Short mmCIF file of C-alpha atoms and ligand atoms in Angstrom, two decimals:
data_model
loop_
_atom_site.label_atom_id
_atom_site.label_comp_id
_atom_site.label_asym_id
_atom_site.label_seq_id
_atom_site.Cartn_x
_atom_site.Cartn_y
_atom_site.Cartn_z
CA MET A 1 13.68 -42.33 -22.49
CA ALA A 2 10.98 -39.67 -22.31
CA GLN A 3 11.24 -37.58 -19.16
CA LEU A 4 9.68 -34.35 -17.99
CA TRP A 5 12.74 -33.03 -16.15
CA GLY A 6 15.95 -33.05 -18.26
CA GLY A 7 16.93 -29.35 -17.86
CA ARG A 8 19.08 -29.54 -14.75
CA PHE A 9 20.98 -32.62 -15.87
CA THR A 10 24.17 -32.84 -17.94
CA LYS A 11 24.19 -36.61 -18.33
CA GLU A 12 21.63 -39.14 -19.51
CA THR A 13 20.10 -41.32 -16.83
CA ASP A 14 21.71 -44.74 -16.60
CA ARG A 15 19.44 -47.26 -18.34
CA LEU A 16 19.09 -49.45 -15.25
CA VAL A 17 18.29 -46.41 -13.13
CA TYR A 18 15.70 -45.32 -15.64
CA ASN A 19 14.04 -48.70 -15.65
CA PHE A 20 14.17 -48.96 -11.86
CA ASN A 21 12.54 -45.57 -11.51
CA ALA A 22 9.95 -45.83 -14.25
CA SER A 23 6.34 -46.63 -13.37
CA ILE A 24 4.62 -46.66 -16.76
CA SER A 25 4.32 -50.46 -16.74
CA PHE A 26 1.80 -50.22 -13.92
CA ASP A 27 0.62 -46.62 -13.59
CA ARG A 28 -0.81 -46.89 -17.12
CA LYS A 29 -3.82 -48.21 -15.20
CA LEU A 30 -4.36 -44.60 -14.10
CA PHE A 31 -4.72 -43.32 -17.67
CA GLU A 32 -8.42 -42.41 -17.46
CA GLU A 33 -7.98 -40.74 -14.10
CA ASP A 34 -4.96 -38.79 -15.32
CA ILE A 35 -6.92 -37.38 -18.27
CA GLU A 36 -9.96 -36.61 -16.12
CA GLY A 37 -7.84 -34.79 -13.54
CA SER A 38 -5.98 -32.81 -16.20
CA ILE A 39 -9.18 -31.66 -17.85
CA ALA A 40 -10.55 -30.41 -14.53
CA HIS A 41 -7.24 -28.67 -13.85
CA VAL A 42 -7.18 -26.71 -17.12
CA VAL A 43 -10.87 -25.82 -16.93
CA MET A 44 -10.11 -24.30 -13.54
CA LEU A 45 -6.94 -22.56 -14.81
CA GLU A 46 -8.95 -20.87 -17.54
CA LYS A 47 -11.69 -19.78 -15.15
CA GLN A 48 -8.98 -18.18 -13.03
CA GLY A 49 -7.42 -16.39 -16.00
CA VAL A 50 -4.20 -18.41 -15.92
CA LEU A 51 -4.93 -19.91 -19.35
CA SER A 52 -6.77 -18.28 -22.24
CA GLU A 53 -9.96 -19.81 -23.54
CA GLU A 54 -8.23 -20.92 -26.76
CA GLU A 55 -5.47 -22.60 -24.77
CA LYS A 56 -7.99 -24.38 -22.56
CA ASN A 57 -10.05 -25.51 -25.54
CA ALA A 58 -6.98 -26.80 -27.34
CA ILE A 59 -5.80 -28.71 -24.27
CA VAL A 60 -9.21 -30.23 -23.52
CA LYS A 61 -9.62 -31.25 -27.15
CA GLY A 62 -6.12 -32.72 -27.18
CA LEU A 63 -6.72 -34.67 -23.97
CA THR A 64 -10.07 -36.10 -25.10
CA GLY A 65 -8.45 -37.00 -28.42
CA ILE A 66 -5.71 -38.91 -26.62
CA ARG A 67 -8.35 -40.69 -24.53
CA GLU A 68 -10.31 -41.72 -27.61
CA ASP A 69 -7.24 -42.86 -29.50
CA VAL A 70 -5.98 -44.97 -26.60
CA ASN A 71 -9.40 -46.48 -26.00
CA CYS A 72 -9.89 -47.49 -29.63
CA GLY A 73 -6.34 -48.81 -29.92
CA LYS A 74 -5.04 -46.16 -32.32
CA LEU A 75 -2.54 -44.88 -29.77
CA GLU A 76 -0.52 -47.22 -27.62
CA ILE A 77 0.81 -46.48 -24.15
CA THR A 78 4.41 -47.61 -24.56
CA GLU A 79 7.26 -48.00 -22.12
CA GLU A 80 9.31 -45.26 -23.74
CA TYR A 81 7.69 -42.85 -21.27
CA GLU A 82 8.69 -42.69 -17.63
CA ASP A 83 5.15 -42.67 -16.31
CA ILE A 84 1.57 -42.15 -17.38
CA HIS A 85 1.80 -38.40 -16.69
CA SER A 86 4.74 -38.03 -19.08
CA PHE A 87 2.94 -40.09 -21.70
CA VAL A 88 -0.10 -37.82 -21.62
CA GLU A 89 1.84 -34.55 -21.58
CA ALA A 90 4.23 -35.58 -24.35
CA ASN A 91 1.38 -36.73 -26.57
CA LEU A 92 -0.56 -33.57 -25.87
CA THR A 93 2.32 -31.32 -26.90
CA GLU A 94 2.88 -33.41 -30.00
CA ARG A 95 -0.76 -32.91 -30.92
CA ILE A 96 -1.44 -29.28 -30.08
CA GLY A 97 2.00 -27.71 -29.88
CA ASP A 98 3.07 -25.13 -27.29
CA ALA A 99 -0.29 -24.91 -25.50
CA GLY A 100 0.31 -28.48 -24.34
CA LYS A 101 3.32 -27.30 -22.37
CA LYS A 102 1.01 -25.16 -20.22
CA LEU A 103 -0.99 -28.11 -18.89
CA HIS A 104 1.30 -28.57 -15.92
CA THR A 105 1.00 -24.94 -14.75
CA GLY A 106 0.37 -24.82 -11.00
CA ARG A 107 0.64 -28.58 -10.62
CA SER A 108 3.25 -31.15 -9.66
CA ARG A 109 3.30 -34.85 -10.35
CA ASN A 110 3.05 -35.23 -6.60
CA ASP A 111 -0.45 -33.80 -6.35
CA GLN A 112 -1.27 -35.22 -9.76
CA VAL A 113 -0.50 -38.80 -8.78
CA ALA A 114 -2.22 -38.32 -5.42
CA LEU A 115 -5.33 -37.26 -7.34
CA ASP A 116 -5.09 -40.10 -9.87
CA MET A 117 -4.83 -42.71 -7.13
CA LYS A 118 -7.72 -41.16 -5.23
CA LEU A 119 -9.95 -41.14 -8.28
CA TYR A 120 -9.02 -44.75 -8.99
CA ILE A 121 -9.58 -45.97 -5.44
CA ARG A 122 -12.82 -44.03 -5.13
CA LYS A 123 -14.16 -45.77 -8.23
CA GLU A 124 -13.04 -49.16 -6.92
CA VAL A 125 -14.65 -48.56 -3.53
CA ILE A 126 -17.95 -48.22 -5.39
CA HIS A 127 -17.25 -51.31 -7.52
CA THR A 128 -16.51 -53.34 -4.43
CA ALA A 129 -19.71 -52.14 -2.78
CA GLU A 130 -21.65 -53.12 -5.91
CA GLU A 131 -20.16 -56.60 -5.89
CA LEU A 132 -20.88 -56.95 -2.18
CA GLU A 133 -24.44 -55.95 -2.88
CA GLU A 134 -24.80 -58.76 -5.44
CA LEU A 135 -23.53 -61.22 -2.88
CA LEU A 136 -25.93 -59.85 -0.26
CA GLY A 137 -28.78 -60.32 -2.74
CA VAL A 138 -27.89 -63.99 -3.30
CA LEU A 139 -27.54 -64.55 0.45
CA LEU A 140 -30.97 -63.05 1.02
CA GLU A 141 -32.49 -65.39 -1.56
CA VAL A 142 -30.95 -68.44 0.09
CA MET A 143 -32.22 -67.18 3.44
CA GLU A 144 -35.78 -66.66 2.25
CA GLY A 145 -35.92 -70.15 0.80
CA ASN A 146 -34.50 -71.91 3.85
CA LEU A 147 -36.30 -70.69 6.95
CA ASP A 148 -37.21 -74.29 7.79
CA THR A 149 -34.04 -75.98 6.60
CA TYR A 150 -32.72 -77.36 9.85
CA MET A 151 -29.04 -77.99 10.28
CA PRO A 152 -26.60 -78.35 13.13
CA GLY A 153 -24.93 -75.21 14.38
CA PHE A 154 -21.35 -75.81 15.46
CA THR A 155 -18.92 -74.61 18.07
CA HIS A 156 -15.37 -76.01 17.98
CA LEU A 157 -16.57 -77.73 14.78
CA GLN A 158 -18.61 -79.98 17.08
CA LYS A 159 -22.37 -80.11 16.71
CA ALA A 160 -23.84 -77.71 19.25
CA GLN A 161 -27.48 -76.66 18.76
CA PRO A 162 -29.80 -76.78 15.78
CA VAL A 163 -30.14 -73.70 13.60
CA THR A 164 -31.47 -73.19 10.09
CA LEU A 165 -29.64 -72.63 6.86
CA ALA A 166 -31.32 -69.22 6.71
CA HIS A 167 -29.83 -68.38 10.08
CA HIS A 168 -26.37 -69.58 9.12
CA MET A 169 -26.49 -67.54 5.90
CA GLY A 170 -27.72 -64.59 7.93
CA ALA A 171 -24.43 -64.59 9.83
CA TYR A 172 -22.62 -64.03 6.54
CA PHE A 173 -25.16 -61.41 5.53
CA GLU A 174 -24.17 -59.48 8.65
CA MET A 175 -20.45 -59.77 7.84
CA PHE A 176 -20.78 -58.65 4.24
CA ARG A 177 -23.19 -55.90 5.22
CA ARG A 178 -20.53 -54.50 7.54
CA ASP A 179 -18.06 -54.69 4.64
CA HIS A 180 -20.59 -52.87 2.47
CA LEU A 181 -20.94 -50.13 5.09
CA ARG A 182 -17.17 -49.88 5.45
CA MET A 183 -17.01 -48.91 1.76
CA ARG A 184 -19.41 -46.05 2.44
CA ASP A 185 -17.29 -44.85 5.36
CA ILE A 186 -14.06 -45.01 3.39
CA TYR A 187 -15.64 -43.14 0.50
CA ALA A 188 -16.85 -40.35 2.75
CA ARG A 189 -13.51 -39.97 4.54
CA MET A 190 -11.33 -40.00 1.44
CA ASN A 191 -13.46 -37.76 -0.74
CA TYR A 192 -11.30 -34.60 -0.61
CA CYS A 193 -9.31 -33.41 -3.59
CA PRO A 194 -5.51 -33.14 -3.29
CA LEU A 195 -5.01 -31.32 -6.59
CA GLY A 196 -3.57 -27.87 -6.10
CA ALA A 197 -1.25 -28.99 -3.32
CA GLY A 198 1.58 -28.71 -5.84
CA ALA A 199 4.80 -30.48 -4.94
CA LEU A 200 4.10 -29.92 -1.23
CA ALA A 201 3.62 -26.21 -0.53
CA GLY A 202 0.71 -25.17 -2.72
CA THR A 203 1.33 -22.68 -5.50
CA THR A 204 1.45 -18.96 -6.19
CA TYR A 205 -1.05 -19.21 -9.04
CA PRO A 206 -4.56 -18.14 -8.05
CA LEU A 207 -6.01 -21.66 -8.22
CA ASP A 208 -9.64 -22.23 -7.25
CA ARG A 209 -9.22 -25.53 -5.48
CA ARG A 210 -12.85 -25.67 -4.44
CA TYR A 211 -13.87 -25.46 -8.06
CA THR A 212 -11.49 -28.23 -9.19
CA ALA A 213 -12.75 -30.40 -6.35
CA SER A 214 -16.37 -29.88 -7.35
CA LEU A 215 -15.62 -30.61 -11.02
CA LEU A 216 -14.23 -33.98 -9.93
CA GLY A 217 -17.09 -34.83 -7.57
CA PHE A 218 -15.16 -34.31 -4.36
CA GLU A 219 -16.67 -32.97 -1.16
CA GLY A 220 -14.06 -30.21 -1.19
CA PRO A 221 -10.30 -29.62 -1.37
CA SER A 222 -7.92 -31.22 1.11
CA LEU A 223 -6.78 -28.70 3.71
CA ASN A 224 -3.04 -29.20 4.10
CA SER A 225 -0.83 -29.28 1.03
CA MET A 226 1.89 -31.38 2.67
CA ASP A 227 -0.56 -33.99 3.87
CA SER A 228 -2.29 -33.94 0.47
CA VAL A 229 0.76 -35.31 -1.32
CA ALA A 230 1.92 -37.54 1.55
CA ASP A 231 -1.38 -39.17 2.48
CA ARG A 232 -2.08 -42.76 1.51
CA ASP A 233 -4.40 -43.54 4.44
CA TYR A 234 -7.31 -44.12 2.10
CA ILE A 235 -5.36 -46.89 0.35
CA ILE A 236 -4.55 -48.46 3.70
CA GLU A 237 -8.18 -48.22 4.81
CA PHE A 238 -9.36 -49.72 1.56
CA LEU A 239 -6.84 -52.57 1.68
CA SER A 240 -7.78 -53.19 5.27
CA ALA A 241 -11.46 -53.37 4.34
CA LEU A 242 -10.61 -55.63 1.39
CA SER A 243 -8.62 -57.86 3.74
CA THR A 244 -11.69 -58.13 5.95
CA VAL A 245 -13.83 -59.01 2.94
CA MET A 246 -11.32 -61.75 2.08
CA MET A 247 -11.28 -62.99 5.67
CA HIS A 248 -15.07 -63.35 5.51
CA LEU A 249 -14.95 -65.02 2.11
CA SER A 250 -12.22 -67.34 3.32
CA ARG A 251 -14.23 -68.48 6.35
CA PHE A 252 -17.25 -69.03 4.13
CA CYS A 253 -15.10 -70.99 1.66
CA GLU A 254 -13.77 -73.17 4.46
CA GLU A 255 -17.35 -74.04 5.43
CA VAL A 256 -18.33 -74.72 1.84
CA ILE A 257 -15.32 -77.04 1.51
CA ILE A 258 -16.32 -78.91 4.67
CA TRP A 259 -19.99 -79.05 3.66
CA ASN A 260 -19.07 -80.26 0.19
CA SER A 261 -16.91 -83.09 1.56
CA ASN A 262 -18.07 -86.70 1.12
CA GLU A 263 -18.55 -87.01 4.87
CA TYR A 264 -20.83 -83.99 5.29
CA HIS A 265 -22.56 -83.87 1.95
CA PHE A 266 -24.55 -80.80 3.06
CA VAL A 267 -24.03 -79.10 -0.29
CA GLU A 268 -23.03 -79.84 -3.80
CA ILE A 269 -21.06 -77.26 -5.70
CA ASP A 270 -22.31 -76.90 -9.24
CA ASP A 271 -20.26 -78.58 -11.97
CA ALA A 272 -19.56 -75.16 -13.46
CA TYR A 273 -17.73 -74.20 -10.26
CA SER A 274 -15.90 -77.48 -9.62
CA THR A 275 -12.87 -79.12 -11.10
CA GLY A 276 -11.82 -82.72 -11.66
CA SER A 277 -8.67 -84.72 -11.05
CA SER A 278 -6.28 -85.77 -13.78
CA ILE A 279 -5.90 -89.21 -12.22
CA MET A 280 -8.92 -89.94 -10.02
CA PRO A 281 -12.02 -90.12 -12.20
CA GLN A 282 -14.49 -89.90 -9.29
CA LYS A 283 -13.23 -86.55 -8.01
CA LYS A 284 -15.10 -83.28 -8.04
CA ASN A 285 -13.02 -80.77 -6.17
CA PRO A 286 -13.95 -77.42 -4.60
CA ASP A 287 -10.97 -75.64 -6.19
CA ILE A 288 -12.68 -72.26 -6.46
CA ALA A 289 -13.42 -72.15 -2.74
CA GLU A 290 -9.86 -73.26 -2.01
CA LEU A 291 -8.38 -70.63 -4.31
CA VAL A 292 -10.44 -67.84 -2.77
CA ARG A 293 -9.26 -69.03 0.66
CA GLY A 294 -5.70 -69.09 -0.66
CA LYS A 295 -5.82 -65.68 -2.32
CA THR A 296 -6.73 -64.12 1.02
CA GLY A 297 -3.01 -64.30 1.77
CA ARG A 298 -1.98 -62.01 -1.03
CA VAL A 299 -4.53 -59.35 -0.09
CA TYR A 300 -3.27 -59.40 3.52
CA GLY A 301 0.21 -59.18 1.98
CA ALA A 302 -0.70 -55.98 0.14
CA LEU A 303 -2.00 -54.41 3.35
CA THR A 304 1.14 -55.36 5.27
CA ALA A 305 3.35 -54.08 2.45
CA ILE A 306 1.74 -50.64 2.22
CA LEU A 307 1.73 -50.20 5.99
CA THR A 308 5.42 -51.04 5.99
CA VAL A 309 6.22 -48.76 3.04
CA MET A 310 4.52 -45.81 4.72
CA LYS A 311 5.81 -46.25 8.24
CA GLY A 312 9.15 -44.49 7.99
CA ILE A 313 8.56 -41.84 5.34
CA PRO A 314 9.20 -38.22 6.34
CA LEU A 315 6.91 -35.52 4.97
CA ALA A 316 6.05 -34.88 2.28
CA TYR A 317 6.28 -36.88 -0.99
CA ASN A 318 8.98 -39.54 -1.30
CA LYS A 319 9.48 -41.97 -4.14
CA ASP A 320 8.83 -44.91 -1.81
CA MET A 321 5.19 -44.06 -2.31
CA GLN A 322 5.30 -45.21 -5.90
CA GLU A 323 5.26 -48.68 -4.32
CA ASP A 324 1.60 -48.13 -3.40
CA LYS A 325 0.41 -49.03 -6.87
CA GLU A 326 1.21 -52.56 -8.01
CA LEU A 327 0.17 -54.23 -4.79
CA THR A 328 -2.99 -52.17 -4.52
CA PHE A 329 -4.00 -52.90 -8.11
CA ASP A 330 -3.30 -56.58 -7.56
CA ALA A 331 -5.34 -56.71 -4.35
CA ILE A 332 -8.27 -54.92 -5.97
CA ASP A 333 -8.29 -57.24 -8.99
CA THR A 334 -7.99 -60.26 -6.70
CA VAL A 335 -10.92 -59.28 -4.49
CA LYS A 336 -13.08 -58.38 -7.47
CA GLY A 337 -12.49 -61.80 -9.00
CA CYS A 338 -13.06 -63.62 -5.73
CA LEU A 339 -16.32 -61.80 -4.96
CA ALA A 340 -17.73 -62.45 -8.42
CA LEU A 341 -16.75 -66.12 -8.41
CA PHE A 342 -17.95 -66.75 -4.89
CA THR A 343 -21.30 -65.12 -5.61
CA GLY A 344 -21.70 -67.31 -8.68
CA MET A 345 -20.72 -70.42 -6.77
CA LEU A 346 -23.17 -69.67 -3.94
CA GLY A 347 -26.01 -68.86 -6.32
CA THR A 348 -25.67 -72.22 -8.09
CA MET A 349 -24.89 -74.40 -5.07
CA LYS A 350 -27.33 -77.19 -4.20
CA PHE A 351 -28.22 -77.58 -0.51
CA HIS A 352 -28.98 -81.13 0.63
CA LYS A 353 -31.67 -80.29 3.15
CA GLU A 354 -32.27 -83.88 4.30
CA ALA A 355 -28.58 -84.44 4.98
CA MET A 356 -28.48 -81.27 7.04
CA ALA A 357 -31.56 -82.21 9.06
CA ALA A 358 -30.32 -85.79 9.56
CA SER A 359 -27.02 -84.47 10.82
CA ALA A 360 -28.80 -82.13 13.25
CA MET A 361 -30.89 -85.09 14.50
CA LYS A 362 -27.88 -87.23 15.11
CA GLY A 363 -25.49 -85.12 17.10
CA PHE A 364 -27.52 -84.46 20.30
CA THR A 365 -28.05 -80.87 19.19
CA ASN A 366 -31.26 -80.98 21.26
CA ALA A 367 -29.48 -81.85 24.53
CA THR A 368 -29.67 -78.26 25.82
CA ASP A 369 -33.41 -78.22 25.10
CA ALA A 370 -33.82 -81.53 26.92
CA ALA A 371 -32.12 -80.01 29.96
CA ASP A 372 -34.34 -76.91 29.66
CA TYR A 373 -37.35 -79.27 29.59
CA LEU A 374 -36.36 -80.67 32.97
CA VAL A 375 -35.79 -77.15 34.31
CA GLY A 376 -39.35 -76.39 33.21
CA LYS A 377 -40.47 -79.30 35.40
CA GLY A 378 -38.70 -77.85 38.43
CA VAL A 379 -35.30 -79.60 38.23
CA PRO A 380 -32.38 -77.19 38.99
CA PHE A 381 -30.35 -76.56 35.81
CA ARG A 382 -27.12 -78.10 37.15
CA ASP A 383 -28.96 -81.35 38.03
CA ALA A 384 -30.77 -81.31 34.67
CA HIS A 385 -27.38 -80.93 32.93
CA GLY A 386 -26.15 -84.07 34.76
CA ILE A 387 -29.27 -86.09 33.94
CA ILE A 388 -29.14 -85.25 30.25
CA GLY A 389 -25.39 -86.00 30.24
CA ARG A 390 -26.21 -89.52 31.44
CA LEU A 391 -28.99 -89.75 28.88
CA VAL A 392 -26.56 -88.85 26.09
CA LEU A 393 -24.09 -91.45 27.34
CA TYR A 394 -26.88 -94.05 27.29
CA CYS A 395 -27.81 -93.08 23.71
CA ILE A 396 -24.20 -93.27 22.53
CA ASP A 397 -23.97 -96.73 24.03
CA LYS A 398 -27.19 -97.83 22.26
CA ASN A 399 -26.31 -95.89 19.07
CA THR A 400 -29.56 -93.93 19.16
CA CYS A 401 -30.81 -90.39 19.84
CA ILE A 402 -32.86 -88.75 22.60
CA ASP A 403 -35.99 -88.49 20.43
CA ALA A 404 -35.96 -92.24 19.74
CA LEU A 405 -35.90 -93.45 23.36
CA SER A 406 -39.01 -95.11 24.81
CA MET A 407 -40.84 -93.62 27.78
CA GLU A 408 -39.50 -96.46 29.97
CA GLU A 409 -35.92 -95.78 28.99
CA LEU A 410 -36.41 -92.08 29.73
CA LYS A 411 -38.13 -92.68 33.06
CA ALA A 412 -35.36 -95.07 34.09
CA ILE A 413 -32.97 -92.14 33.92
CA SER A 414 -35.34 -89.56 35.43
CA PRO A 415 -38.94 -90.03 36.56
CA VAL A 416 -39.59 -86.37 35.69
CA PHE A 417 -39.86 -87.17 31.95
CA GLU A 418 -43.39 -87.25 30.52
CA GLU A 419 -44.94 -87.62 27.05
CA ASP A 420 -44.41 -83.95 26.22
CA ILE A 421 -40.63 -84.52 26.15
CA TYR A 422 -40.86 -85.73 22.54
CA ASP A 423 -42.30 -82.49 21.33
CA ALA A 424 -39.90 -80.47 23.48
CA VAL A 425 -36.81 -82.00 21.90
CA SER A 426 -38.01 -82.27 18.32
CA LEU A 427 -35.77 -80.43 15.88
CA LYS A 428 -38.66 -78.19 14.93
CA SER A 429 -39.42 -76.99 18.45
CA CYS A 430 -35.74 -76.63 19.31
CA VAL A 431 -35.44 -74.09 16.48
CA GLU A 432 -38.88 -72.51 16.45
CA ARG A 433 -38.92 -71.66 20.14
CA ARG A 434 -35.79 -69.54 19.72
CA LEU A 435 -37.46 -66.26 19.00
CA THR A 436 -35.34 -63.56 20.57
CA ILE A 437 -33.90 -60.97 18.17
CA GLY A 438 -31.15 -62.60 16.12
CA ALA A 439 -32.21 -66.18 16.96
CA PRO A 440 -33.01 -68.85 14.33
CA GLY A 441 -36.77 -69.29 14.96
CA ARG A 442 -38.88 -68.44 11.92
CA GLY A 443 -40.64 -65.53 13.62
CA ALA A 444 -37.34 -63.92 14.56
CA MET A 445 -35.75 -64.60 11.19
CA GLU A 446 -38.64 -63.10 9.26
CA LYS A 447 -38.23 -59.82 11.11
CA VAL A 448 -34.52 -59.72 10.40
CA ILE A 449 -35.04 -60.58 6.73
CA GLY A 450 -37.44 -57.63 6.55
CA ILE A 451 -34.69 -55.36 7.87
CA TYR A 452 -32.18 -56.76 5.38
CA LYS A 453 -34.56 -56.22 2.48
CA GLU A 454 -35.06 -52.66 3.50
CA TYR A 455 -31.31 -52.24 3.77
CA LEU A 456 -30.80 -53.40 0.20
CA ASP A 457 -33.76 -51.40 -1.12
CA ASN A 458 -32.38 -48.21 0.41
CA SER A 459 -28.71 -48.97 -0.16
CA TRP A 460 -26.33 -46.03 0.30
CA LEU A 461 -25.08 -46.85 -3.20
CA LYS A 462 -28.35 -45.53 -4.58
CA GLU A 463 -27.80 -42.18 -2.86
CA GLN A 464 -24.32 -42.05 -4.34
CA TYR A 465 -25.65 -41.98 -7.86
CA ASN A 466 -28.52 -39.57 -7.28
N1 LIG B 1 5.37 -42.26 -10.38
C1 LIG B 1 5.28 -41.43 -9.23
C2 LIG B 1 4.49 -42.13 -8.14
O1 LIG B 1 3.82 -43.04 -8.44
C3 LIG B 1 4.63 -40.16 -9.61
C4 LIG B 1 5.06 -38.99 -8.79
C5 LIG B 1 6.43 -38.65 -9.13
N2 LIG B 1 6.87 -37.48 -8.45
C6 LIG B 1 8.15 -37.25 -8.32
N3 LIG B 1 8.46 -36.17 -7.73
N4 LIG B 1 9.06 -38.06 -8.73
O2 LIG B 1 4.52 -41.79 -7.00
#
C-alpha cells in the first residue's frame, strides 16, 4: 500500500478500505497528463523562486525518464500505488531523491486531478471532432455522387415525397456538423487551468497561475479556487455532446438496418462490415449498425451517472468525484469506436439506386405534386386534395401508379387533367422543382454542398493547430 498521507495515522488502512478507495486501476489512463501537468508546475515553481534551478532540472529529468520508461515498458504502473499521482511521485523520489519530495509544493491532488481530467478531456474533444470530420467527409462524398439518386422520403415511416439520397445524407451532415461545432464550444468553455487552486483555497506560495496555464495551452487560469476543484461541468457537457452524437448515429443505424432489410434492399452493407448466422447460411446481418444503436444506451448511462453523482455534492472537492472517471473513459472509448466503425461502414456501403427510385415511384410520393398541378390549373387546393385522393384510391384498386394512368382514366376523375400532367408528376420534376434553400432539387443541393465544402476546408480544427 503506497500512500502519500500516512503521517497523521497510527493504524494501517484496512485492506478492503484501501482497495475501495484506490483509483490506480483506472486513473492510470491519466499518466501522460499527470506528467505533463507536473512538469509545467515545477517549471513555474522555479521561475517564481520556490524551487532552485537544479531542483527543477532534476525533477523534469526524473519525470521525463518515468514517462519514457513507462512508454517503452521498462516501468510498469502497478496496483501497489493508491493512484496515478502517488505512482509518479513515489517513482520520482526513488529516482532523484529528496528533490522529488518538492514536486507537490503548492499543489493538492484536488487541483492536480482536476487538471489531469481537463487535459484528458480536452484532448478527447479534439479527437472526437477529428473523427466527426472524417464522417462528414464521407457523407459529402456520398452526397456529391447522388444528386440524382431519387428515393422516397418518409414521415411516420410511410412514403411521403420523393427526395434524393444526397438530400437524405445532407440531413445527417447537418446533425454531425452541429456535433462538430459543439466540440469547438466545449473546448472554448473548458479551456481554463485549475492548477494552483490547491486543495480548495489557493496557496500562500507565490504561484504564477497565468504562466502555468500558458505552458499547458490554456486560455488562462480558472478564477475561483473552490470551483476549480469542484467543477466537472466540462465532463457533463462532453458526455452530453457524446450522447447526442450517439443519438444521431443510432438513428442513422436504424435507417441503415431498415434499408439493408430484404424488403427494402436500398443498400447493401459491405461483407467486411456484416456478420453471418451460425445456423442460417443465407444470412448477412447488420450487426455493426445494431451494436452502435445498442451502445448508445451506455453513453446515455454515463451522462445520467455523472449528473447524479454531482447533484448533491457540497463545495468543494469530495471523493464522490472520483466516480467521474471510469464511466467517462468508457463513454469516450465507446463513441470513438462507434464513429470509426460507422464511417467505415458508410464509406463501403453499396446504394441500390434502382431499388430506391422504384420505391419512390410506387408509393404515390408524387401525390402532392399532382394536387399542386391541379392548383396550377385553377382548382382550389382542398378540392385538388380530394380529387387526387380519389385518384390514388383508383390506382390502389388497379395496382398501378399515377404516372401510368391513361389520359382517359385521368379525365374520368377530373376533366382538368391534360398531357402536361405526366411531366408534372414524374419523379424527376417532383424533385428538381424543389429549389428553395434546403430542398432536394439539384440546384438547391449544389449550393448547400458548396457551403459544406467550405465548412470542411476552413474547419475550426485547423485553427486549433495553428
Ligand atoms: N483519485 C482522486 C480522484 O480521482 C484524486 C484526488 C484525491 N484527493 C483527495 N483529497 N483524496 O478524485
